CSV table of C-alpha atoms and ligand atoms in Angstrom, one decimal:
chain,number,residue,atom,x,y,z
A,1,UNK,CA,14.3,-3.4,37.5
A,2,UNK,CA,13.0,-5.0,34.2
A,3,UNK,CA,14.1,-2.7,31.2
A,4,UNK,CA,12.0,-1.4,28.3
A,5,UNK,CA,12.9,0.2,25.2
A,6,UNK,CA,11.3,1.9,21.5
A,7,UNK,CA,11.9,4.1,19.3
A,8,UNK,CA,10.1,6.8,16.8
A,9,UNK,CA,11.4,7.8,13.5
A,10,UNK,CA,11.7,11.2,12.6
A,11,UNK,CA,9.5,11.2,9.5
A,12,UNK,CA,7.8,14.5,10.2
A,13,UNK,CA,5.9,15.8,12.5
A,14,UNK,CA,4.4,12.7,14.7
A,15,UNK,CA,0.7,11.7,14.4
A,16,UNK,CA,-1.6,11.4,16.9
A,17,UNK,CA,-1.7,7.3,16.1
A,18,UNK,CA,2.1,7.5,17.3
A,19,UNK,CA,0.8,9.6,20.1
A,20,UNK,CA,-1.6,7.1,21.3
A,21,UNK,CA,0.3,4.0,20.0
A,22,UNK,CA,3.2,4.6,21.3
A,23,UNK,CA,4.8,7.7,23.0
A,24,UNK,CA,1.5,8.0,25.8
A,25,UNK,CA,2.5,4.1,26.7
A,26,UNK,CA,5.8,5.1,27.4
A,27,UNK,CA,4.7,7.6,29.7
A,28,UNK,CA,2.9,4.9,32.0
A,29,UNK,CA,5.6,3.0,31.2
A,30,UNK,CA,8.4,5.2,32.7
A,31,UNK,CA,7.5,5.1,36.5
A,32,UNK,CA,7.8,1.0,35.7
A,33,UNK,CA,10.9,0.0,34.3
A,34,UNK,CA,13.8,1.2,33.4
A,35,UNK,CA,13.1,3.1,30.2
A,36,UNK,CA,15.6,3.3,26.6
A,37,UNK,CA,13.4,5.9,23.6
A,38,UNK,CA,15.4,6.8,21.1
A,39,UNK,CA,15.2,8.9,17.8
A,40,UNK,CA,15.7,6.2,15.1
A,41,UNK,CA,16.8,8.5,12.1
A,42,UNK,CA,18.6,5.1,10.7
A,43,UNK,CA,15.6,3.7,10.4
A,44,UNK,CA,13.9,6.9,8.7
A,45,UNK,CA,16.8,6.9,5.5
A,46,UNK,CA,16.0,3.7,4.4
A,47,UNK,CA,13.2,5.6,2.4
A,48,UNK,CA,14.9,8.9,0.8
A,49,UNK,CA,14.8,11.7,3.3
A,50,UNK,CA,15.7,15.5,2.6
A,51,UNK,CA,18.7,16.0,4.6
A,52,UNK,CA,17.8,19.9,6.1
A,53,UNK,CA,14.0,18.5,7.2
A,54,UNK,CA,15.6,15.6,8.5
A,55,UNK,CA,17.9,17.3,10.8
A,56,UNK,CA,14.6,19.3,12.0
A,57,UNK,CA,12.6,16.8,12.2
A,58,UNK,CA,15.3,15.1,14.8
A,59,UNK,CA,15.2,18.1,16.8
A,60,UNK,CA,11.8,18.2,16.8
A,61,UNK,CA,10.7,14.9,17.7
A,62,UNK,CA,12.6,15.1,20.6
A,63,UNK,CA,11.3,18.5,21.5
A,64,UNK,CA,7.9,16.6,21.6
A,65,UNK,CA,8.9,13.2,23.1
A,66,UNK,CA,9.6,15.9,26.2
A,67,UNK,CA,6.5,17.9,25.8
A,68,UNK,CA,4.2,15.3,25.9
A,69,UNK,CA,5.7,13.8,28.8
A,70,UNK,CA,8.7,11.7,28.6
A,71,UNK,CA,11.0,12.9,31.6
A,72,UNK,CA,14.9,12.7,30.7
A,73,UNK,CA,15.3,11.6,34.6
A,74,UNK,CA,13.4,8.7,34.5
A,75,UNK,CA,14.2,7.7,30.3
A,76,UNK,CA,17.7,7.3,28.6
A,77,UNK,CA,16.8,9.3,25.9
A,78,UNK,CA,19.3,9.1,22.8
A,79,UNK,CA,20.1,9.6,18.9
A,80,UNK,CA,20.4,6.2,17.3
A,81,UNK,CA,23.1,7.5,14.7
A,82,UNK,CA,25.3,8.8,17.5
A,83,UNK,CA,25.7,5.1,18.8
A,84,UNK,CA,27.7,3.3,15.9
A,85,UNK,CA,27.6,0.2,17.7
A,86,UNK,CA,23.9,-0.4,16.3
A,87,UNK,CA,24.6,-0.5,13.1
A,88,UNK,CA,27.8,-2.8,14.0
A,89,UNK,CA,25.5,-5.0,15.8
A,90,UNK,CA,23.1,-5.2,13.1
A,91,UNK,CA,25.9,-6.2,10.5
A,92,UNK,CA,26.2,-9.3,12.4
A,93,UNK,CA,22.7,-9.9,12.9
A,94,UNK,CA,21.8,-9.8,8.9
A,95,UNK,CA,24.7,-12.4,8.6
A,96,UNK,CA,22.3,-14.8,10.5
A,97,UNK,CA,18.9,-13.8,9.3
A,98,UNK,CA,17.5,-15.1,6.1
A,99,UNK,CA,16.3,-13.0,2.7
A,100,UNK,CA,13.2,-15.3,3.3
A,101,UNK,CA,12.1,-13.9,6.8
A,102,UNK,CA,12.8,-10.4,5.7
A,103,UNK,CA,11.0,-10.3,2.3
A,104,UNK,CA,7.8,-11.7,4.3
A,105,UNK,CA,7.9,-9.0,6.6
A,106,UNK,CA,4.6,-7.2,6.1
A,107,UNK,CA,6.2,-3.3,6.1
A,108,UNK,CA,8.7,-4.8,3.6
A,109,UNK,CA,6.0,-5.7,1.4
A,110,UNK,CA,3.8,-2.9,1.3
A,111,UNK,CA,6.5,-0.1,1.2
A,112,UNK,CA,8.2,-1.6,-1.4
A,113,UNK,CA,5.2,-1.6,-3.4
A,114,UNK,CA,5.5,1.9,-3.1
A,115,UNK,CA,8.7,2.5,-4.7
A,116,UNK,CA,10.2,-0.5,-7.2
A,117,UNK,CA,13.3,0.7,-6.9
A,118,UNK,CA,13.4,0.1,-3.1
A,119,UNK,CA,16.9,0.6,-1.4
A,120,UNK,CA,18.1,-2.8,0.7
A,121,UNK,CA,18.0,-0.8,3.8
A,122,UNK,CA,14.3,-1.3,3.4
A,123,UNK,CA,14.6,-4.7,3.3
A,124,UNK,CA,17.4,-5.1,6.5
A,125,UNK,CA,15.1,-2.6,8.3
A,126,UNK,CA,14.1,-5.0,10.7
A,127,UNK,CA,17.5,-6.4,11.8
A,128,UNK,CA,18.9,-2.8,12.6
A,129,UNK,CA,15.5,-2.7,14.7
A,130,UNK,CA,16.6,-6.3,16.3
A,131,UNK,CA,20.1,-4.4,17.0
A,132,UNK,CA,18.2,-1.8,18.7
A,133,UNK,CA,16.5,-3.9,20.9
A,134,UNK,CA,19.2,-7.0,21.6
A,135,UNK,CA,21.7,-4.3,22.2
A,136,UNK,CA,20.3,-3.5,25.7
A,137,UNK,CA,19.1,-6.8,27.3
A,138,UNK,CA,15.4,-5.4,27.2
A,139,UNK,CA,12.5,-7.0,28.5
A,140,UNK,CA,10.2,-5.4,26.9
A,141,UNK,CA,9.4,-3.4,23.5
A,142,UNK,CA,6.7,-0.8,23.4
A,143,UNK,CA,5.2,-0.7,20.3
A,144,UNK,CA,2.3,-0.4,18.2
A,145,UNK,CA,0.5,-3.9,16.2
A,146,UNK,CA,2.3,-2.8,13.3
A,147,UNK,CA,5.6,-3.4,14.7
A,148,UNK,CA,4.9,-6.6,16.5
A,149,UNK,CA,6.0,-8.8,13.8
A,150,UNK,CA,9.8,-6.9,13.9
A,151,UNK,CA,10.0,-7.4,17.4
A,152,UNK,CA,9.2,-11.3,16.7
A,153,UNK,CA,11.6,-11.3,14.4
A,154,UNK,CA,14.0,-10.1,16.9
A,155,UNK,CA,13.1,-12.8,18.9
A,156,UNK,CA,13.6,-15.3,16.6
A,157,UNK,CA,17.2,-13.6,15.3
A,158,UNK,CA,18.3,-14.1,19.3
A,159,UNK,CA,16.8,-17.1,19.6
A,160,UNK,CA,19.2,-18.7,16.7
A,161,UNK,CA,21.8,-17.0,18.0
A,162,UNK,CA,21.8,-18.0,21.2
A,163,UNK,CA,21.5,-21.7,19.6
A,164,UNK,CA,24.6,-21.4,17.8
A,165,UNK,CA,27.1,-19.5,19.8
A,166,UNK,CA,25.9,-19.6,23.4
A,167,UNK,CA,23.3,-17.4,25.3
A,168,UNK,CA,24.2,-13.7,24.4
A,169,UNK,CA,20.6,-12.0,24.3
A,170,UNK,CA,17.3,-11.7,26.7
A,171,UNK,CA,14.5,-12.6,25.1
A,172,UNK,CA,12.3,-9.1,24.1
A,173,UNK,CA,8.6,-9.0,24.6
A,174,UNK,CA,6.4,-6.5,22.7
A,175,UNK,CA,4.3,-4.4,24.8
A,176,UNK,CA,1.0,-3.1,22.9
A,177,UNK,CA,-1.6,-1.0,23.9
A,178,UNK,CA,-4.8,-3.1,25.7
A,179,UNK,CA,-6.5,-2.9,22.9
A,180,UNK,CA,-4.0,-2.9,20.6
A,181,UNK,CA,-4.8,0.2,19.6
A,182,UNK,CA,-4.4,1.4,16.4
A,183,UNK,CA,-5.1,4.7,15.1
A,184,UNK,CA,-6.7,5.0,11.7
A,185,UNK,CA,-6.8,7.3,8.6
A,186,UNK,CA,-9.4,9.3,9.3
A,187,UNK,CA,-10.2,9.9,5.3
A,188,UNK,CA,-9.4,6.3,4.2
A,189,UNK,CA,-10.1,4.6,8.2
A,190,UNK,CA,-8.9,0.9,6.7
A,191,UNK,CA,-5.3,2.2,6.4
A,192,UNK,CA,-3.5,3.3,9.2
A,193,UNK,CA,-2.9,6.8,10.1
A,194,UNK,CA,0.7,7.4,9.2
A,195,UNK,CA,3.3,10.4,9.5
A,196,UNK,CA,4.2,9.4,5.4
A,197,UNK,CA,0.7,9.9,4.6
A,198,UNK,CA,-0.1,11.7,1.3
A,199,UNK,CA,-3.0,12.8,2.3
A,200,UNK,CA,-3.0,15.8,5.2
A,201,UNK,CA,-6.6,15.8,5.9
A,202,UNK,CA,-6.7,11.6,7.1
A,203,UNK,CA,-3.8,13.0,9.8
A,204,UNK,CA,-3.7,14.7,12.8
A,205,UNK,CA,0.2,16.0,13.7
A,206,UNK,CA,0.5,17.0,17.1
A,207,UNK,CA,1.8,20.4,16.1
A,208,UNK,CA,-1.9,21.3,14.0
A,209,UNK,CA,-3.5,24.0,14.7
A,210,UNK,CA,-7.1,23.6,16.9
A,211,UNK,CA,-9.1,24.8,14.1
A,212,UNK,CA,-7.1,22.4,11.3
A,213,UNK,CA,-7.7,19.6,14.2
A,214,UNK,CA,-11.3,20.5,14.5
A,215,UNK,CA,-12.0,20.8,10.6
A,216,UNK,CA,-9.9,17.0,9.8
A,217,UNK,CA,-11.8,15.1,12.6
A,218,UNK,CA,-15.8,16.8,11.7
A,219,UNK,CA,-14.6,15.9,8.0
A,220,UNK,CA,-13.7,12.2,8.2
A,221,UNK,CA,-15.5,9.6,6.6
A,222,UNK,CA,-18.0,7.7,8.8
A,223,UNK,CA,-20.8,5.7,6.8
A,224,UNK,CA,-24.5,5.8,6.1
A,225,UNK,CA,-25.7,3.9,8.8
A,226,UNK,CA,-26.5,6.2,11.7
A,227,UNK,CA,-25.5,4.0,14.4
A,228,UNK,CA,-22.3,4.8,16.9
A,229,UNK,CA,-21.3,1.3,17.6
A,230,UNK,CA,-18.0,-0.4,17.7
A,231,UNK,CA,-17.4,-2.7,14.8
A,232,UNK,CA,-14.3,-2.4,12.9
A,233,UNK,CA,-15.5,-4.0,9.9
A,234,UNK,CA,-18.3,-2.4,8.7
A,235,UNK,CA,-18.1,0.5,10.6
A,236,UNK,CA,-14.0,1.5,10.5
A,237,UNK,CA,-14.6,4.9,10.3
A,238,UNK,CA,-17.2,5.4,13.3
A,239,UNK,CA,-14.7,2.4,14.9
A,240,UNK,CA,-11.8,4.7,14.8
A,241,UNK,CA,-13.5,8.0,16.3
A,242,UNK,CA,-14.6,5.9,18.9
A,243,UNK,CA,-11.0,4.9,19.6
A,244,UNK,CA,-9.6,8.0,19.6
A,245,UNK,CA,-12.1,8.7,22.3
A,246,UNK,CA,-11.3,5.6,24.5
A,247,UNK,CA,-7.7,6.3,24.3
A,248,UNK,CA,-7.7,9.8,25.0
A,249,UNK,CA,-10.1,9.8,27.9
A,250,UNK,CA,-8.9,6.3,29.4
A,251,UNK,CA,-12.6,5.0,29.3
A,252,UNK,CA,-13.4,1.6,27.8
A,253,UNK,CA,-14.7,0.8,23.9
A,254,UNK,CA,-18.1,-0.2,26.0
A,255,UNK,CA,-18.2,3.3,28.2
A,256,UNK,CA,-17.4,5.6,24.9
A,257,UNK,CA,-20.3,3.1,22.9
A,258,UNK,CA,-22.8,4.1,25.8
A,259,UNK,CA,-22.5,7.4,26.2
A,260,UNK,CA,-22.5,8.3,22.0
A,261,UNK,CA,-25.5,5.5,21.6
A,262,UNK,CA,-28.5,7.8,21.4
A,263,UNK,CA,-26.0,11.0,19.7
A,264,UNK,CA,-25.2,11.9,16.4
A,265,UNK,CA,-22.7,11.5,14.0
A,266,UNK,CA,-21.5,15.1,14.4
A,267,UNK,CA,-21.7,15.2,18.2
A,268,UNK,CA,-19.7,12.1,18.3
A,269,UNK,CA,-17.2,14.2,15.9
A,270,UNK,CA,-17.2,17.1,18.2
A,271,UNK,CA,-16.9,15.6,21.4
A,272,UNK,CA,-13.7,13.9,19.8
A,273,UNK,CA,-12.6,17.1,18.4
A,274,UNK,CA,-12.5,18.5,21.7
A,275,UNK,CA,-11.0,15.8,23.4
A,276,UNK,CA,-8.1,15.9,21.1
A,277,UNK,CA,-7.5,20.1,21.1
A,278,UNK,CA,-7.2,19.8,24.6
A,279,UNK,CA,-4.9,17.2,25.1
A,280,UNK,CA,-2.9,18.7,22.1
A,281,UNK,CA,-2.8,22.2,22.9
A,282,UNK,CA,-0.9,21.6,26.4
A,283,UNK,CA,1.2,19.5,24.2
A,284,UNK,CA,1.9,22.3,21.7
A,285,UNK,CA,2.5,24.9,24.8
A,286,UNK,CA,5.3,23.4,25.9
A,287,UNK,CA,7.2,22.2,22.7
A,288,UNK,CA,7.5,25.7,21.6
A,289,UNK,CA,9.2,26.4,25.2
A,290,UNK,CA,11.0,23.5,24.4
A,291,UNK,CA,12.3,23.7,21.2
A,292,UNK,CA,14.5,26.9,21.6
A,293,UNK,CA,15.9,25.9,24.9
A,294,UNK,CA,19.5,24.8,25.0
A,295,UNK,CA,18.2,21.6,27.4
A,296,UNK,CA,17.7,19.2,24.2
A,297,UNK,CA,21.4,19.1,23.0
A,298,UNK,CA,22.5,18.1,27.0
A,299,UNK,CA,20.2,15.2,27.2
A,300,UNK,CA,21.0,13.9,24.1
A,301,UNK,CA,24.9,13.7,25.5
A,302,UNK,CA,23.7,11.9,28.5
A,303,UNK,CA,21.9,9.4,26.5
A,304,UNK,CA,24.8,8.6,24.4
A,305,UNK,CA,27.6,8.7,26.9
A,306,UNK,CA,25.3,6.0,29.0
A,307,UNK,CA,24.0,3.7,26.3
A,308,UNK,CA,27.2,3.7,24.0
A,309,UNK,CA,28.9,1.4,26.6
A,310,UNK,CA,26.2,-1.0,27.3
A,311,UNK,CA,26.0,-1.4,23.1
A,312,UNK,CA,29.6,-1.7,22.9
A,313,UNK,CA,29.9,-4.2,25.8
A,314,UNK,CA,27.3,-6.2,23.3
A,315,UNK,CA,28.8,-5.7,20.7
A,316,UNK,CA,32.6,-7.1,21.9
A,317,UNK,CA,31.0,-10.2,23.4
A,318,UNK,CA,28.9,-11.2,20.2
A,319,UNK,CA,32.3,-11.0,17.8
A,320,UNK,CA,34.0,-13.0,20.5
A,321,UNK,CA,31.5,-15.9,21.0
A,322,UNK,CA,31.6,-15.7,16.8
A,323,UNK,CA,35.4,-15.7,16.6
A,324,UNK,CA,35.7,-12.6,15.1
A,325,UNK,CA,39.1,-11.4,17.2
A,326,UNK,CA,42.7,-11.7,16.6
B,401,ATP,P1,5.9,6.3,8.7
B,401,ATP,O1,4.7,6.8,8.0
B,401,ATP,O2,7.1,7.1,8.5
B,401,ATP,O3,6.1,4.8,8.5
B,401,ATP,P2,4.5,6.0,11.2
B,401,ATP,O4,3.6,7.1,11.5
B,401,ATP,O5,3.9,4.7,10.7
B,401,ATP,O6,5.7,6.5,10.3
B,401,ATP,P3,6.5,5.0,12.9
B,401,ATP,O7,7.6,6.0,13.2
B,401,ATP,O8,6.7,3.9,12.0
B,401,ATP,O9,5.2,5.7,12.5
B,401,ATP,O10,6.0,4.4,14.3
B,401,ATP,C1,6.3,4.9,15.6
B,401,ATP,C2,5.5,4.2,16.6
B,401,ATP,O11,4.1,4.6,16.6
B,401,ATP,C3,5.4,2.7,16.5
B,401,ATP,O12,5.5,2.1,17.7
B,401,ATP,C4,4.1,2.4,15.8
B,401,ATP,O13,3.6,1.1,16.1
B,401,ATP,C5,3.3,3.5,16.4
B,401,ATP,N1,2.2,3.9,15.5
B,401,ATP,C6,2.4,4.4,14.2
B,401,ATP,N2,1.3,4.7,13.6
B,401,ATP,C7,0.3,4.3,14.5
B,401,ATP,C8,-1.1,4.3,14.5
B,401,ATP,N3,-1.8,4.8,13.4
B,401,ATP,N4,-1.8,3.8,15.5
B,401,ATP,C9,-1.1,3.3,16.6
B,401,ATP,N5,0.2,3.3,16.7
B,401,ATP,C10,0.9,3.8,15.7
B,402,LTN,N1,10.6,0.5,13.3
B,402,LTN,C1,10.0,1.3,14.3
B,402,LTN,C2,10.9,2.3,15.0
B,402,LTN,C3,12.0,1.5,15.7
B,402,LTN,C4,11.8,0.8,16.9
B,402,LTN,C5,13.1,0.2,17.1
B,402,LTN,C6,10.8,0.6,17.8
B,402,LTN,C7,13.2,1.4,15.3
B,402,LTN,N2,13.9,0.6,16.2
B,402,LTN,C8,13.3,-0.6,18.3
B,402,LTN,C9,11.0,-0.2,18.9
B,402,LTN,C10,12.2,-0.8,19.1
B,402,LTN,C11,8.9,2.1,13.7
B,402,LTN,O1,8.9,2.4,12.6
B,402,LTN,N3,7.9,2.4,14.5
């Protein structure tokens, strides 16, 4: 069975553009292949994190990676800091990957703009993410267009390896939504919709309330045109409710355009704000069921006692094939 893999980072409470972009994917995705989703908390410190949220946020994340579907029978479902052998792996990685292809990297450049004094774990980000992902032989990486650059560059890491000391990874493919869906702002709908966002009201979190949802979604920006019509362009903020629409109800760009063609703004706003409560609020239902049963802390020992082996068995035969043994 061809394997599969991602991973989330628990940066707060997750967004409905993760939900869409990346956890309802692995849902489908589950009954395919053989399926690796893990909590990548290394990844979240290399921006400063606030060590009592962080430790919630872990628990939570996985609380809702259950709730909205993921089944621990049919996913290896783990804590990346539990598994040292990532950050082992990595280490050898960044001793073949170049400063050049990692200050190019288009996540390096805009969060360092953020913050000038940026830690180097924002700029090795991506190799740890190519340790994630070359660890388990995966065929496939689910992930959203914003990660599909790391997950070339994970090709291209393995790819030199391989050259050099002899075949030691599979080649990963990124697996993106048809559309390549991505989930905007919905105050500023150029930038994505992102759990780091300063602004609250340009984000849905799956744990909102209906009414919060309700009031974010009949507040976002559209234009003054009056038009419902798919065009990213001129039109991202009317493009994005429309998207949200698609995705949630599985119809097509072309379907959502022709139902909303003759409507208003506002019942286009609606409609979406009811599409979203309901999938949400089933959602919420069973995270807090979740959350306070003793079920989370079992499944993440399973995860770990499976994957640590396969990482270590990785790990071993890269510092062989690079001579790093007595
Ligand atoms: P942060 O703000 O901390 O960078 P984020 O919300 O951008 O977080 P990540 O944890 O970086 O989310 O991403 C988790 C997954 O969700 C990735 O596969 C990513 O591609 C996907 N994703 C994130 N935001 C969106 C979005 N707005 N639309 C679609 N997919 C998204
Ligand atoms: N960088 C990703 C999270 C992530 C990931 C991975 C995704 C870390 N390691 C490996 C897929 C495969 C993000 O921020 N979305």
């Amino acid at each position: 069975m061809e394997k599969i893999l991602t991973g989330l980072q628990p940066t707060g409470v997750i967004t409905l553009g993760n939900y869409i972009g990346a956890i309802k994917q692995m849902i489908k995705y589950q009954d395919m292949y053989e399926s690796y989703i893990f909590i990548a908390d290394m990844h979240s410190i290399t921006i400063p994190q606030d060590p009592i949220e962080l430790s919630k946020n872990i628990k939570s994340l996985l609380a809702l990676y259950l709730a909205c579907g993921i089944d621990p029978k049919k996913n290896k479902i783990f804590l990346q800091s539990e598994n040292e052998y990532h950050a082992n792996i990595s280490w050898i990685l960044e001793c073949n990957t170049y400063y050049g292809e990692l200050s190019r990297m288009t996540q390096f450049k805009d969060k360092s703009k953020k913050n000038a004094n940026f830690t180097s774990g924002l700029l090795t980000y991506p190799v740890l993410m190519a340790a994630d992902i070359l660890a388990y032989d995966v065929d496939y990486v689910a992930v959203g267009v914003d990660q599909k650059q790391h997950v070339e560059l994970a090709r291209d890491i393995a790819e030199r390896f391989n050259k050099k000391f002899g075949n030691t990874f599979k080649m990963p493919n990124p697996l993106m939504t048809k559309e390549g869906t991505k989930i905007m702002d919905l105050v500023d709908p150029t930038k994505k919709m992102s759990k780091s966002s300063e602004n609250q009201k340009g984000v849905i979190r799956l744990l909102d309330d209906p009414e919060i949802i309700r009031k974010k979604i009949m507040g976002a920006t559209t234009d003054s045109d009056m038009k419902i019509c798919f065009d990213v362009e001129n039109k991202p903020g009317i493009s994005n409710l429309i998207n949200i629409y698609a995705s949630l109800t599985g119809k097509t760009i072309k379907e959502v355009e022709e139902i909303f063609k003759d409507k208003k703004y506002g019942e286009l706003k609606s409609c979406v704000a009811d599409v979203v409560i309901q999938e949400l609020s089933v959602i919420q239902k069973r995270y807090y069921e979740i959350i306070n049963s003793g079920e989370l802390n079992k499944i993440l020992d399973d995860g770990i006692n499976f994957t640590r082996n396969i990482s270590k068995n990785k790990f071993e035969l890269m510092k062989n094939k690079m001579g790093l043994h007595r």
